[in-house]
GROMACS .gro file of C-alpha atoms in nm:
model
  176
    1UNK     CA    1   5.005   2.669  -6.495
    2UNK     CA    2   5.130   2.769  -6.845
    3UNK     CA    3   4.851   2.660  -7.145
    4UNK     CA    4   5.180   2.599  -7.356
    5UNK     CA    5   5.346   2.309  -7.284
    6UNK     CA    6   5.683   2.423  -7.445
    7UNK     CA    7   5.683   2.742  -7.206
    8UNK     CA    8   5.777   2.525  -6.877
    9UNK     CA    9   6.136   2.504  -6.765
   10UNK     CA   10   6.288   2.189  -6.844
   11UNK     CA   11   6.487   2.244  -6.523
   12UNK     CA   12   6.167   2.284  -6.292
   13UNK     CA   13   6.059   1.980  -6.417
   14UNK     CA   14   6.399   1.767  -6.352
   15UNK     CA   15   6.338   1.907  -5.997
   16UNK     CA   16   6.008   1.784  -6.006
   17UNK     CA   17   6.085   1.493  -6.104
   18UNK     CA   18   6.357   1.406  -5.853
   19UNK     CA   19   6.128   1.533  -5.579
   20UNK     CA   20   5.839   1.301  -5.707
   21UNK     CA   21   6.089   1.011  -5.723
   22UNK     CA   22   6.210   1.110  -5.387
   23UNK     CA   23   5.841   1.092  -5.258
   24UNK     CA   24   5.789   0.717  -5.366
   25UNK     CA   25   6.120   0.615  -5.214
   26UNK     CA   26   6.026   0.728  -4.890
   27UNK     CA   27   5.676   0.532  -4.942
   28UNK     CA   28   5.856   0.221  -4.981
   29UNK     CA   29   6.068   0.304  -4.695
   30UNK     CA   30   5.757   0.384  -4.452
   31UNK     CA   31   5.638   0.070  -4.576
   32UNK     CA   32   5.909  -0.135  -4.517
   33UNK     CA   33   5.948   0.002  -4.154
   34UNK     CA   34   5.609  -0.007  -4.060
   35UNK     CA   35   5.659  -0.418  -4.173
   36UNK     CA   36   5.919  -0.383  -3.906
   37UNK     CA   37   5.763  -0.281  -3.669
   38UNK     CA   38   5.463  -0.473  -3.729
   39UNK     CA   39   5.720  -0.789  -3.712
   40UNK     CA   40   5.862  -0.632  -3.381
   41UNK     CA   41   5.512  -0.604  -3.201
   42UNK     CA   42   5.439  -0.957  -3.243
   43UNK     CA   43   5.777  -1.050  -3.112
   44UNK     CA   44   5.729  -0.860  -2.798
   45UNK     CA   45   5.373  -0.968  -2.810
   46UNK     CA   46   5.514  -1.334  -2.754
   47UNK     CA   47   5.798  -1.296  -2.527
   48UNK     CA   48   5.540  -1.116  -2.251
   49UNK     CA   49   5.218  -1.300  -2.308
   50UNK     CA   50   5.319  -1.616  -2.347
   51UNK     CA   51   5.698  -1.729  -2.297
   52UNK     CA   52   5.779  -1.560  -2.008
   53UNK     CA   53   5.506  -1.583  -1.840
   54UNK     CA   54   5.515  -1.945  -1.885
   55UNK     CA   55   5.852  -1.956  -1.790
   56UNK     CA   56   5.793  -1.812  -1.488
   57UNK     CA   57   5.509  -2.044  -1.426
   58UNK     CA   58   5.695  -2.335  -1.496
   59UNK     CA   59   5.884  -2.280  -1.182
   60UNK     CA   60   5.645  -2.102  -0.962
   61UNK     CA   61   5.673  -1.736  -0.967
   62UNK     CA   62   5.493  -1.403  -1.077
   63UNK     CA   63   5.717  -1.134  -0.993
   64UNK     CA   64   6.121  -1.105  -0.919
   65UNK     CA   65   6.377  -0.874  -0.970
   66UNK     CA   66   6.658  -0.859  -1.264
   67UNK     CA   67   7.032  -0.771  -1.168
   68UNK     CA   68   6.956  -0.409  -1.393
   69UNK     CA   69   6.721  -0.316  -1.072
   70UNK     CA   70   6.425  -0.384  -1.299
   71UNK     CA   71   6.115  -0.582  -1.169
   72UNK     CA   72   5.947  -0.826  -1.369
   73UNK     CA   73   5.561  -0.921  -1.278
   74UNK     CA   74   5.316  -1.158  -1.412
   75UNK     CA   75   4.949  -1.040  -1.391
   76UNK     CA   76   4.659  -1.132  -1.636
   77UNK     CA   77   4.516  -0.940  -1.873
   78UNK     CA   78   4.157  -0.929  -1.976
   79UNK     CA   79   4.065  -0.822  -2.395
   80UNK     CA   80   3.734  -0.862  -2.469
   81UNK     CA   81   3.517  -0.827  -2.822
   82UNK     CA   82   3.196  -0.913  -2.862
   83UNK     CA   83   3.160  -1.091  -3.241
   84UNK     CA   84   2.959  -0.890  -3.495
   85UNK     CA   85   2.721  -1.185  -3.529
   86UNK     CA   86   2.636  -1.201  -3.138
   87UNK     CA   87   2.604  -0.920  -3.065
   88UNK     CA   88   2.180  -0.932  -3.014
   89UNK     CA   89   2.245  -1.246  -2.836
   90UNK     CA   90   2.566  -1.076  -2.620
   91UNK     CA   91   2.291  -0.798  -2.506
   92UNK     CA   92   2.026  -1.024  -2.428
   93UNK     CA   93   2.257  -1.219  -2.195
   94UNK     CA   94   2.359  -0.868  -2.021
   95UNK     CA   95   1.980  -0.788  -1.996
   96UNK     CA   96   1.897  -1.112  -1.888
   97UNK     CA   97   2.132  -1.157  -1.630
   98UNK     CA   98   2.087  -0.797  -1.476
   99UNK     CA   99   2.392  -0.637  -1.656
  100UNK     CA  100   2.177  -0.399  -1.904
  101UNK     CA  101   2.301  -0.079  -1.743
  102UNK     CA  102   2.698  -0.169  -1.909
  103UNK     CA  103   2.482  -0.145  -2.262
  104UNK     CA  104   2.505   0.210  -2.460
  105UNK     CA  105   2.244   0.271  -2.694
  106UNK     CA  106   2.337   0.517  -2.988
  107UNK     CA  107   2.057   0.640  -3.254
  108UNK     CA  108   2.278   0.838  -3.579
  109UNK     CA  109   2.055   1.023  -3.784
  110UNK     CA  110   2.172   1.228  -4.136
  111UNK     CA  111   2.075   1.527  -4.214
  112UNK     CA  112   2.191   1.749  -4.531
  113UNK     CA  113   2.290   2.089  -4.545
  114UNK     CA  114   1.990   2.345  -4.538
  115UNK     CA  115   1.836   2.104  -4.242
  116UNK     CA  116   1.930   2.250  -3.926
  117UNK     CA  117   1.538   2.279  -3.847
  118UNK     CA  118   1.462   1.951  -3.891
  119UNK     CA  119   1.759   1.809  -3.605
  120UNK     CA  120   1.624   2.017  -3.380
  121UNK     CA  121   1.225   1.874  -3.456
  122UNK     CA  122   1.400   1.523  -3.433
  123UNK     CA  123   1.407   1.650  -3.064
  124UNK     CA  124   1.010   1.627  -3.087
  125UNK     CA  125   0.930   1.321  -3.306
  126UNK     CA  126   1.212   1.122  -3.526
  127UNK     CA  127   0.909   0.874  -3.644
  128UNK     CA  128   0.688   1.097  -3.716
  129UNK     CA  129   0.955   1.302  -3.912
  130UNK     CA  130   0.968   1.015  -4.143
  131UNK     CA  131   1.375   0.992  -4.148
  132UNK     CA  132   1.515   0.712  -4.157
  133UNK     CA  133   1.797   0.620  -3.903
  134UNK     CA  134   1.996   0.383  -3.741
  135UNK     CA  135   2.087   0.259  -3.427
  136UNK     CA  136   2.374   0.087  -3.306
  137UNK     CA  137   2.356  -0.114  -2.909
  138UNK     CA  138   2.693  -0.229  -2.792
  139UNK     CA  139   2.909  -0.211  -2.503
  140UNK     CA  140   3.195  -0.018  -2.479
  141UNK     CA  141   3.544  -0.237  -2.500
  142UNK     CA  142   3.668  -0.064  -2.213
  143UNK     CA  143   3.344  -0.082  -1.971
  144UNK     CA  144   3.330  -0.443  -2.069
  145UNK     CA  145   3.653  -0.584  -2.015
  146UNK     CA  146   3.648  -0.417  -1.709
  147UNK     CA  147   3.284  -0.619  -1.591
  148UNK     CA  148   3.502  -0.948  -1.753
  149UNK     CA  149   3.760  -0.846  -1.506
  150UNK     CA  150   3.534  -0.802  -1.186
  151UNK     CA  151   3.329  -1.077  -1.279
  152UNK     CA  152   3.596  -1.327  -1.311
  153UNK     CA  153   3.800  -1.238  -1.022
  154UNK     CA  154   3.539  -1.271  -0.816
  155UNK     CA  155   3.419  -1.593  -0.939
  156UNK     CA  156   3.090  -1.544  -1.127
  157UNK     CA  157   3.054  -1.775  -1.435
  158UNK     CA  158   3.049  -1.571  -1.799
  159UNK     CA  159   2.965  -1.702  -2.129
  160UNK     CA  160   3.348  -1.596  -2.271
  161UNK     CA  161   3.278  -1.712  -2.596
  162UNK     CA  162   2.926  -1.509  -2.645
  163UNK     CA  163   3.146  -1.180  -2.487
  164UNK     CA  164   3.422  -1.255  -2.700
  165UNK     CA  165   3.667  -1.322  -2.420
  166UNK     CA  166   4.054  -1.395  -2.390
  167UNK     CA  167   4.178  -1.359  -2.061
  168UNK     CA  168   4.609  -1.397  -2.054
  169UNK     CA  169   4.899  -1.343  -1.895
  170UNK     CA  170   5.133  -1.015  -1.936
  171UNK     CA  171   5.464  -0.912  -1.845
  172UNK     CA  172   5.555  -0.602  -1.709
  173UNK     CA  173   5.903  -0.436  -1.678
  174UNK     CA  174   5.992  -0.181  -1.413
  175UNK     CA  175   6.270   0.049  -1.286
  176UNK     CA  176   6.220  -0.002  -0.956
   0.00000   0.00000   0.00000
């Protein structure tokens, strides 16, 4: 960088000055296509969730064939979330109702540089260390909506609104 101000080429700067310009154009275009696309997954979101499979309820099937060769199936899909504000509540259902092993404890502790010694005494006695932590119980979103799953299909009652349950239907498209 040049201390005088009068020293830089007036020409460098044009050229930085286009390439800044061109910069924030492409901005507004990234944000204008990930709008798109945004736009696009709900679309697709509603055409296989909801209005095909309806349609395909409406007159009785869950899979056919299209005349491209592609098969078309109906099968439900499980998403599950357990709310922020239930979540003490969510794990003392699982406990209660002999589903504790499905909950993952994590304990996060900070230290600062210089402090390698004192994670490896945590090993030995966080209390009596005196740090202060935190610890975070929840389930992971993949080893609960598979229980949902298992537990649904094979009949056993859930509270879906305490495990923050939406079971749907889902398309799926295949070459066959």
């Amino acid at each position: 960088m040049h201390d005088d101000a009068f020293d830089v080429d007036t020409s460098a700067l044009k050229g930085i000055s286009e390439l800044a310009n061109r910069q924030l154009g492409l901005e507004i275009d990234i944000a204008k296509l990930e709008e798109q696309l945004k736009a696009k997954k709900e679309e697709h979101r509603q055409v296989s969730q909801i209005d095909i499979p309806e349609a395909m309820a409406e007159i009785g099937l869950s899979e056919f064939k299209l005349d491209s060769g592609h098969k078309i199936t109906v099968n439900p899909f499980y998403n599950c979330s357990i709310p922020k504000d239930r979540v003490d509540e969510a794990m003392d259902w699982l406990r209660n109702n002999n589903h504790g092993d499905l909950i993952k404890n994590t304990i996060s502790v900070d230290f600062g540089r210089g402090e390698d010694n004192d994670a490896a005494d945590l090993k030995q006695g966080l209390n009596d260390m005196g740090r202060s932590y935190t610890d975070k119980t929840g389930v992971h979103p993949q080893t609960l909506r598979a229980f949902v799953r298992e537990q649904v299909e094979s009949g056993q009652t859930l509270p879906l609104d305490l495990l923050g349950v939406f079971i749907g239907q889902k398309t799926t498209i295949k070459e066959v």
